[in-house]
């Protein structure tokens, strides 16, 4: 009898070791400038996104998820490092050469590589154009995409093969020729990589440029959606391509062991986009700037079709993924993100973040539970009770001086160990932001966006 027990015990130990050894693949899909409302499952009436809707039904849907900045580059710096990018001065957008993300920061790709992962970036980088900032030296084995923040969706021989053009599509440092629509090609590269690495744990950062401008949709997507709206076509095309990636994971029998993240890097900004019911837009500190749709799929490890309503951050993606890969979250430059898995499964006490902080040059804000405070230099404060006023229409700063003082003090305390920004965006954009915040503080309505 004793012998049998031992045999069973041995077998179960082996089985459990082999399950532990199978590290989950991580697929991080990032949309660019996607409006909060512009997905089927988020409430869009005219943009159809059947593949993301289906994924959402199988995932944890975060209803109060935030990126760390309302614009592209600093948002990606927070995502890639799992840290507030204000710790390393990365506040302004579009760093001009030679500026870029601090190379002493560790990226999520580097951390996963250390766990034995094959790593690839397909698409937009936007964290520096110089050689020492290049994705291949920042943790990615493979890079097929653009260094910069935006580009045309179609190949142009004249500009794309010009020497050292950071908007060109490059493969590991060399500009390449390609054809068709960029969203399709980024997806092809992702599928090829999955096919080639199905035996390895892999980390793929699929960083679409869609639906960021220029609004150049594939004709077939406009036709399929029955619209002339190129923004809607870009979202639809991205969804169609996400469907292709998921089909490939299914065909390779990898859906049981792949974590899929989906989110946008910031809110919508073009007039065709909708951030409803949120107020504000890309570039502003209102919720429409930095609150984004976010999904986490991990079969059997997190619930399918669950809404998680606490505050979470894009910084948590690094921590959650590295922990899932068997890595440690202790590092020389400490993470601000948290491992979300135990919170989602009610295995951890409390909530991941009591407060989240945002600062971009002269604008800053703070989420503290359902409260939101915004500070704009040379303008003043906005204070909103999101429980009653999700659109940030009624500024309570004058009516509630005690709440304002409490949150001002919290923001000030958070700022104590943050750096001064290393670069700015210039006077022109400062004026635009000042005007946008002023109008909404005073009237509650930002024309065209709520
Ligand atoms: Ca963006």
XYZ file of C-alpha atoms and ligand atoms in Angstrom:
451
model
C 0.000 0.000 0.000
C 2.827 2.296 0.946
C 4.556 1.641 -2.407
C 1.484 2.657 -4.385
C 1.124 5.908 -2.441
C 4.758 6.753 -3.167
C 4.313 6.015 -6.849
C 1.255 8.263 -7.051
C 3.061 11.002 -5.162
C 6.026 10.776 -7.546
C 3.781 10.896 -10.586
C 1.884 13.923 -9.325
C 5.160 15.733 -8.541
C 6.425 15.116 -12.069
C 3.116 16.257 -13.556
C 3.146 19.422 -11.500
C 6.776 20.227 -12.396
C 6.053 19.768 -16.082
C 3.002 22.091 -15.835
C 5.122 24.680 -14.066
C 7.858 24.394 -16.668
C 5.510 25.286 -19.468
C 5.823 29.019 -19.361
C 2.905 30.891 -20.907
C 3.491 32.822 -24.120
C 2.747 36.530 -23.839
C 1.080 38.391 -26.691
C 0.687 42.118 -26.061
C -1.536 43.823 -28.621
C -1.526 47.611 -28.553
C -3.856 49.864 -30.551
C -2.841 53.459 -31.229
C -5.178 56.393 -30.442
C -8.258 54.158 -30.221
C -11.393 55.903 -28.896
C -12.749 54.434 -25.653
C -16.126 53.743 -27.260
C -14.880 52.475 -30.615
C -15.182 48.709 -30.167
C -18.316 46.593 -30.335
C -18.036 45.433 -26.719
C -17.341 48.988 -25.570
C -20.625 50.164 -27.045
C -19.869 51.315 -30.580
C -22.953 51.314 -32.758
C -21.220 51.601 -36.116
C -17.778 49.984 -35.740
C -17.943 46.209 -35.740
C -15.192 44.327 -33.908
C -16.400 40.704 -33.719
C -12.986 39.215 -32.901
C -12.236 41.556 -30.007
C -15.822 41.135 -28.779
C -15.288 37.371 -28.700
C -11.910 37.768 -26.965
C -13.497 40.108 -24.398
C -16.087 37.432 -23.596
C -13.224 35.033 -22.812
C -11.100 37.564 -20.894
C -11.010 39.758 -17.843
C -12.265 43.145 -18.962
C -10.780 46.004 -16.949
C -13.350 48.780 -16.734
C -11.095 51.322 -14.991
C -7.741 50.764 -16.716
C -5.261 53.558 -17.378
C -2.187 54.124 -19.429
C 0.431 56.356 -17.819
C 0.127 59.227 -20.295
C -2.483 60.602 -22.698
C 0.032 60.520 -25.583
C 1.992 57.818 -27.379
C 5.665 57.868 -26.404
C 5.452 58.357 -22.611
C 2.541 55.901 -22.469
C 4.761 53.282 -24.126
C 7.629 54.109 -21.757
C 5.381 53.284 -18.773
C 4.115 50.118 -20.475
C 7.569 48.825 -21.448
C 9.232 49.513 -18.071
C 6.352 48.882 -15.648
C 7.337 52.155 -14.006
C 6.094 55.707 -13.910
C 8.048 57.272 -16.778
C 8.355 60.474 -14.742
C 11.004 58.557 -12.781
C 13.274 58.939 -15.824
C 12.098 62.254 -17.249
C 10.078 60.801 -20.142
C 7.046 63.122 -20.087
C 6.908 64.865 -23.451
C 5.813 63.114 -26.619
C 7.830 62.613 -29.806
C 11.357 62.949 -28.434
C 13.579 64.570 -31.038
C 16.890 62.935 -31.725
C 18.953 62.176 -29.747
C 16.313 61.986 -26.965
C 14.688 58.674 -26.193
C 13.867 56.293 -23.386
C 16.585 56.042 -20.718
C 18.706 53.023 -21.690
C 19.332 52.217 -18.036
C 15.671 51.306 -17.694
C 14.869 47.619 -18.084
C 12.156 46.720 -20.587
C 9.519 44.014 -20.306
C 11.223 42.306 -23.267
C 14.540 42.181 -21.398
C 12.845 40.774 -18.309
C 11.068 38.055 -20.304
C 14.203 37.248 -22.300
C 15.878 36.523 -18.974
C 13.151 33.936 -18.374
C 14.081 32.179 -21.615
C 11.550 33.860 -23.894
C 12.006 34.595 -27.586
C 11.029 38.220 -28.025
C 9.686 40.205 -30.966
C 8.270 43.627 -31.708
C 6.098 44.055 -34.771
C 5.048 47.655 -35.377
C 5.532 50.996 -33.698
C 8.353 51.599 -31.200
C 8.422 55.380 -30.548
C 10.941 55.190 -27.706
C 13.987 56.550 -29.516
C 15.470 56.697 -33.007
C 19.161 56.250 -32.206
C 21.129 53.013 -32.478
C 21.513 52.601 -28.724
C 17.733 53.019 -28.300
C 16.809 50.549 -31.046
C 14.367 47.724 -30.159
C 17.014 45.066 -30.894
C 19.227 46.431 -28.111
C 16.266 46.993 -25.775
C 15.336 43.344 -25.409
C 13.749 42.366 -28.728
C 15.374 39.531 -30.716
C 13.278 40.470 -33.712
C 11.970 43.828 -34.920
C 9.904 44.529 -38.005
C 8.375 47.972 -37.755
C 9.011 51.682 -37.413
C 11.144 53.527 -34.908
C 8.907 56.601 -34.990
C 5.364 57.404 -33.868
C 3.383 57.310 -37.106
C 3.631 56.711 -40.842
C 1.618 55.965 -43.962
C -0.139 52.619 -44.141
C 1.307 51.942 -47.605
C 4.876 51.558 -48.869
C 6.479 54.506 -50.683
C 9.720 53.617 -52.459
C 11.041 57.191 -52.476
C 10.747 57.949 -48.754
C 10.804 54.444 -47.299
C 14.184 53.502 -48.728
C 15.775 56.854 -47.908
C 18.845 56.472 -45.689
C 18.156 56.417 -41.940
C 14.458 57.267 -42.137
C 12.999 56.418 -38.690
C 9.499 56.244 -40.181
C 10.529 53.535 -42.641
C 9.645 49.918 -41.969
C 12.836 48.207 -40.883
C 13.749 44.621 -40.200
C 16.413 44.425 -37.487
C 18.025 47.710 -38.517
C 17.558 47.608 -42.281
C 14.814 49.339 -44.293
C 12.725 46.821 -46.229
C 10.345 46.797 -49.178
C 6.816 45.560 -48.576
C 3.384 45.820 -50.151
C -0.275 46.106 -49.226
C -1.681 47.529 -45.973
C 0.609 47.859 -42.940
C -1.903 46.363 -40.472
C -2.022 43.205 -42.630
C 1.759 42.996 -42.915
C 2.359 43.417 -39.138
C -0.071 40.569 -38.622
C 1.692 38.375 -41.220
C 4.963 38.874 -39.351
C 3.315 37.967 -36.047
C 1.838 34.787 -37.514
C 5.186 33.767 -39.059
C 6.869 34.316 -35.701
C 4.292 32.233 -33.830
C 4.694 29.405 -36.374
C 8.487 29.495 -36.016
C 8.479 29.682 -32.211
C 5.572 27.501 -31.167
C 7.881 25.236 -29.175
C 9.479 28.168 -27.298
C 7.882 30.502 -24.843
C 7.597 33.764 -26.769
C 6.788 37.386 -26.055
C 5.331 39.270 -28.983
C 4.602 42.971 -28.771
C 2.178 43.546 -31.648
C 2.167 47.303 -31.757
C -0.290 48.333 -34.463
C -0.219 51.876 -35.834
C -3.996 51.651 -36.308
C -6.139 53.630 -35.931
C -3.640 56.529 -35.599
C -3.609 58.938 -38.534
C -3.077 59.260 -41.457
C -6.526 57.726 -41.863
C -5.797 55.258 -44.663
C -7.960 52.199 -44.364
C -7.714 49.136 -46.584
C -10.440 49.359 -49.259
C -11.702 45.861 -48.420
C -12.356 46.931 -44.812
C -14.382 49.988 -45.854
C -16.378 47.757 -48.163
C -16.940 45.062 -45.537
C -18.037 47.625 -42.960
C -20.154 49.506 -45.526
C -18.663 52.893 -44.682
C -16.533 55.698 -46.054
C -15.153 56.465 -42.577
C -11.457 55.568 -42.773
C -11.034 55.699 -38.985
C -13.780 53.083 -38.565
C -12.167 51.086 -41.380
C -8.800 51.104 -39.580
C -10.388 49.811 -36.361
C -12.328 47.165 -38.290
C -9.134 46.142 -40.145
C -7.217 45.846 -36.892
C -9.963 43.639 -35.454
C -9.990 41.483 -38.601
C -6.245 41.010 -38.196
C -6.479 40.223 -34.476
C -8.908 37.509 -35.576
C -6.183 36.126 -37.873
C -3.657 36.012 -35.006
C -6.122 34.232 -32.704
C -6.963 31.731 -35.448
C -3.242 31.028 -35.812
C -2.848 30.494 -32.061
C -5.819 28.109 -32.200
C -4.359 26.220 -35.185
C -1.066 25.869 -33.303
C -2.957 24.749 -30.159
C -1.456 27.616 -28.179
C -4.620 29.270 -26.843
C -4.412 27.193 -23.647
C -0.991 28.565 -22.810
C -0.894 32.130 -24.099
C -1.642 35.304 -22.193
C -3.201 37.883 -24.504
C -3.312 41.537 -23.518
C -5.187 44.123 -25.505
C -5.304 47.858 -24.866
C -4.838 51.256 -26.513
C -1.871 53.548 -25.814
C -4.155 56.558 -25.219
C -7.625 57.866 -26.076
C -9.107 58.929 -29.394
C -8.362 62.313 -30.916
C -9.701 62.532 -34.467
C -13.258 63.811 -34.950
C -14.424 60.359 -36.107
C -13.353 58.812 -32.775
C -15.573 58.571 -29.697
C -14.409 58.376 -26.092
C -17.939 58.299 -24.677
C -19.003 58.170 -21.934
C -15.666 59.683 -20.950
C -14.802 63.349 -21.349
C -11.716 64.836 -22.993
C -9.430 63.310 -25.608
C -5.835 62.337 -26.374
C -3.377 64.848 -24.927
C -5.660 66.001 -22.097
C -5.701 64.868 -18.479
C -9.427 64.044 -18.630
C -10.404 60.354 -18.545
C -10.782 60.254 -22.331
C -7.029 60.876 -22.559
C -5.705 58.017 -20.462
C -8.524 55.603 -19.540
C -8.483 52.806 -22.097
C -10.209 49.546 -22.950
C -8.011 46.727 -21.590
C -8.333 42.943 -21.710
C -6.396 40.047 -20.246
C -6.953 36.533 -21.599
C -5.321 33.581 -19.853
C -7.325 30.386 -20.086
C -7.913 28.633 -16.793
C -5.787 31.133 -14.849
C -8.043 34.180 -14.886
C -11.832 34.167 -15.263
C -13.421 34.345 -18.703
C -15.904 37.155 -19.211
C -15.353 38.927 -15.902
C -15.435 42.686 -15.411
C -12.767 43.878 -12.991
C -13.697 47.346 -11.775
C -10.777 48.462 -9.579
C -8.111 50.901 -10.769
C -5.439 49.154 -12.850
C -2.548 50.472 -14.914
C -0.748 49.548 -18.124
C 2.323 49.318 -15.848
C 0.745 46.176 -14.334
C 1.199 44.300 -17.619
C 4.982 44.031 -17.082
C 4.613 42.806 -13.499
C 1.796 40.352 -14.241
C 3.506 38.881 -17.304
C 6.953 38.515 -15.726
C 5.446 36.888 -12.653
C 3.474 34.495 -14.890
C 6.749 33.645 -16.637
C 8.300 32.616 -13.330
C 10.387 35.771 -12.890
C 10.882 37.925 -9.857
C 9.442 41.423 -9.543
C 12.412 42.612 -7.519
C 14.743 44.705 -9.614
C 17.279 47.494 -9.174
C 14.841 50.144 -10.340
C 11.609 49.097 -8.565
C 8.411 48.456 -10.490
C 5.337 50.599 -9.910
C 3.082 48.025 -11.584
C 1.533 45.119 -9.682
C 0.905 41.471 -10.484
C -2.837 41.553 -11.181
C -3.499 37.793 -11.223
C -4.009 37.318 -7.441
C -6.231 40.405 -7.278
C -8.408 39.243 -10.155
C -8.766 35.814 -8.511
C -9.539 37.261 -5.073
C -6.385 35.683 -3.670
C -4.763 38.969 -2.655
C -6.101 41.329 -0.045
C -7.012 44.853 -1.021
C -6.751 46.405 -4.471
C -3.802 46.882 -6.843
C -3.753 50.702 -6.676
C -5.486 53.041 -4.246
C -4.404 55.911 -6.479
C -2.871 56.439 -9.927
C -0.862 59.515 -10.866
C -0.330 61.249 -14.171
C 1.919 64.123 -15.181
C 2.838 65.436 -18.579
C 4.842 68.625 -18.531
C 2.585 71.419 -17.216
C -0.486 69.174 -16.770
C -0.952 66.577 -14.043
C -3.765 64.533 -12.546
C -4.608 61.974 -9.924
C -7.188 59.235 -9.636
C -8.057 58.354 -6.040
C -10.898 55.874 -5.931
C -13.773 57.509 -7.783
C -12.249 60.967 -7.429
C -10.292 62.752 -10.106
C -8.198 65.861 -9.721
C -6.484 67.727 -12.551
C -3.855 70.439 -12.164
C -2.747 72.699 -15.004
C 0.047 75.201 -14.369
C -1.022 78.837 -14.850
C -4.672 77.713 -14.997
C -5.809 75.912 -11.862
C -7.673 72.780 -10.856
C -10.455 70.487 -11.913
C -12.105 68.150 -9.388
C -14.639 65.509 -10.372
C -16.717 62.821 -8.707
C -16.634 60.124 -11.391
C -19.256 58.034 -9.609
C -21.835 60.687 -10.436
C -20.065 62.400 -13.302
C -18.059 60.021 -15.513
C -17.845 62.661 -18.253
C -16.109 65.199 -15.956
C -18.673 67.852 -16.742
C -19.032 69.480 -13.320
C -15.872 70.944 -11.810
C -16.152 70.728 -8.008
C -12.793 72.388 -7.222
C -14.382 75.486 -5.685
C -17.242 73.632 -3.962
C -15.076 71.030 -2.238
C -11.895 72.714 -0.929
C -11.120 69.945 1.586
C -11.180 67.139 -0.984
C -9.115 69.329 -3.319
C -6.522 70.015 -0.608
C -6.253 66.304 0.220
C -5.611 65.359 -3.398
C -3.246 68.272 -4.035
C -1.143 67.031 -1.132
C -1.172 63.451 -2.507
C 0.016 64.620 -5.925
C 2.733 66.764 -4.400
C 3.965 63.843 -2.323
C 4.065 61.585 -5.392
C 6.077 64.207 -7.265
C 8.802 64.314 -4.632
C 10.898 61.498 -6.109
C 10.139 62.177 -9.798
C 12.521 63.865 -12.220
C 12.085 67.062 -14.140
C 11.054 66.350 -17.750
C 14.056 65.821 -20.040
C 12.370 67.448 -23.071
C 9.257 69.472 -23.829
C 6.791 69.580 -26.724
C 7.104 73.308 -27.394
C 4.923 76.364 -26.808
C 2.410 75.535 -29.536
C 1.193 72.331 -27.874
C 1.273 73.953 -24.450
C -1.180 76.556 -25.743
C -3.469 73.894 -27.222
C -3.537 71.936 -23.955
C -4.116 75.084 -21.906
C -7.109 76.012 -24.063
C -8.626 72.498 -23.987
C -8.374 72.228 -20.194
C -9.658 75.779 -19.653
C -12.760 75.233 -21.779
C -13.660 71.987 -20.045
C -12.902 73.229 -16.516
C -15.264 76.162 -17.094
C -18.002 74.755 -19.314
C -17.734 70.976 -18.821
C -17.860 70.508 -22.592
C -14.914 70.056 -24.926
C -16.407 70.659 -28.386
C -16.552 67.526 -30.498
C -15.736 65.200 -27.626
C -18.640 65.122 -25.192
Ca -1.166 56.948 -29.436
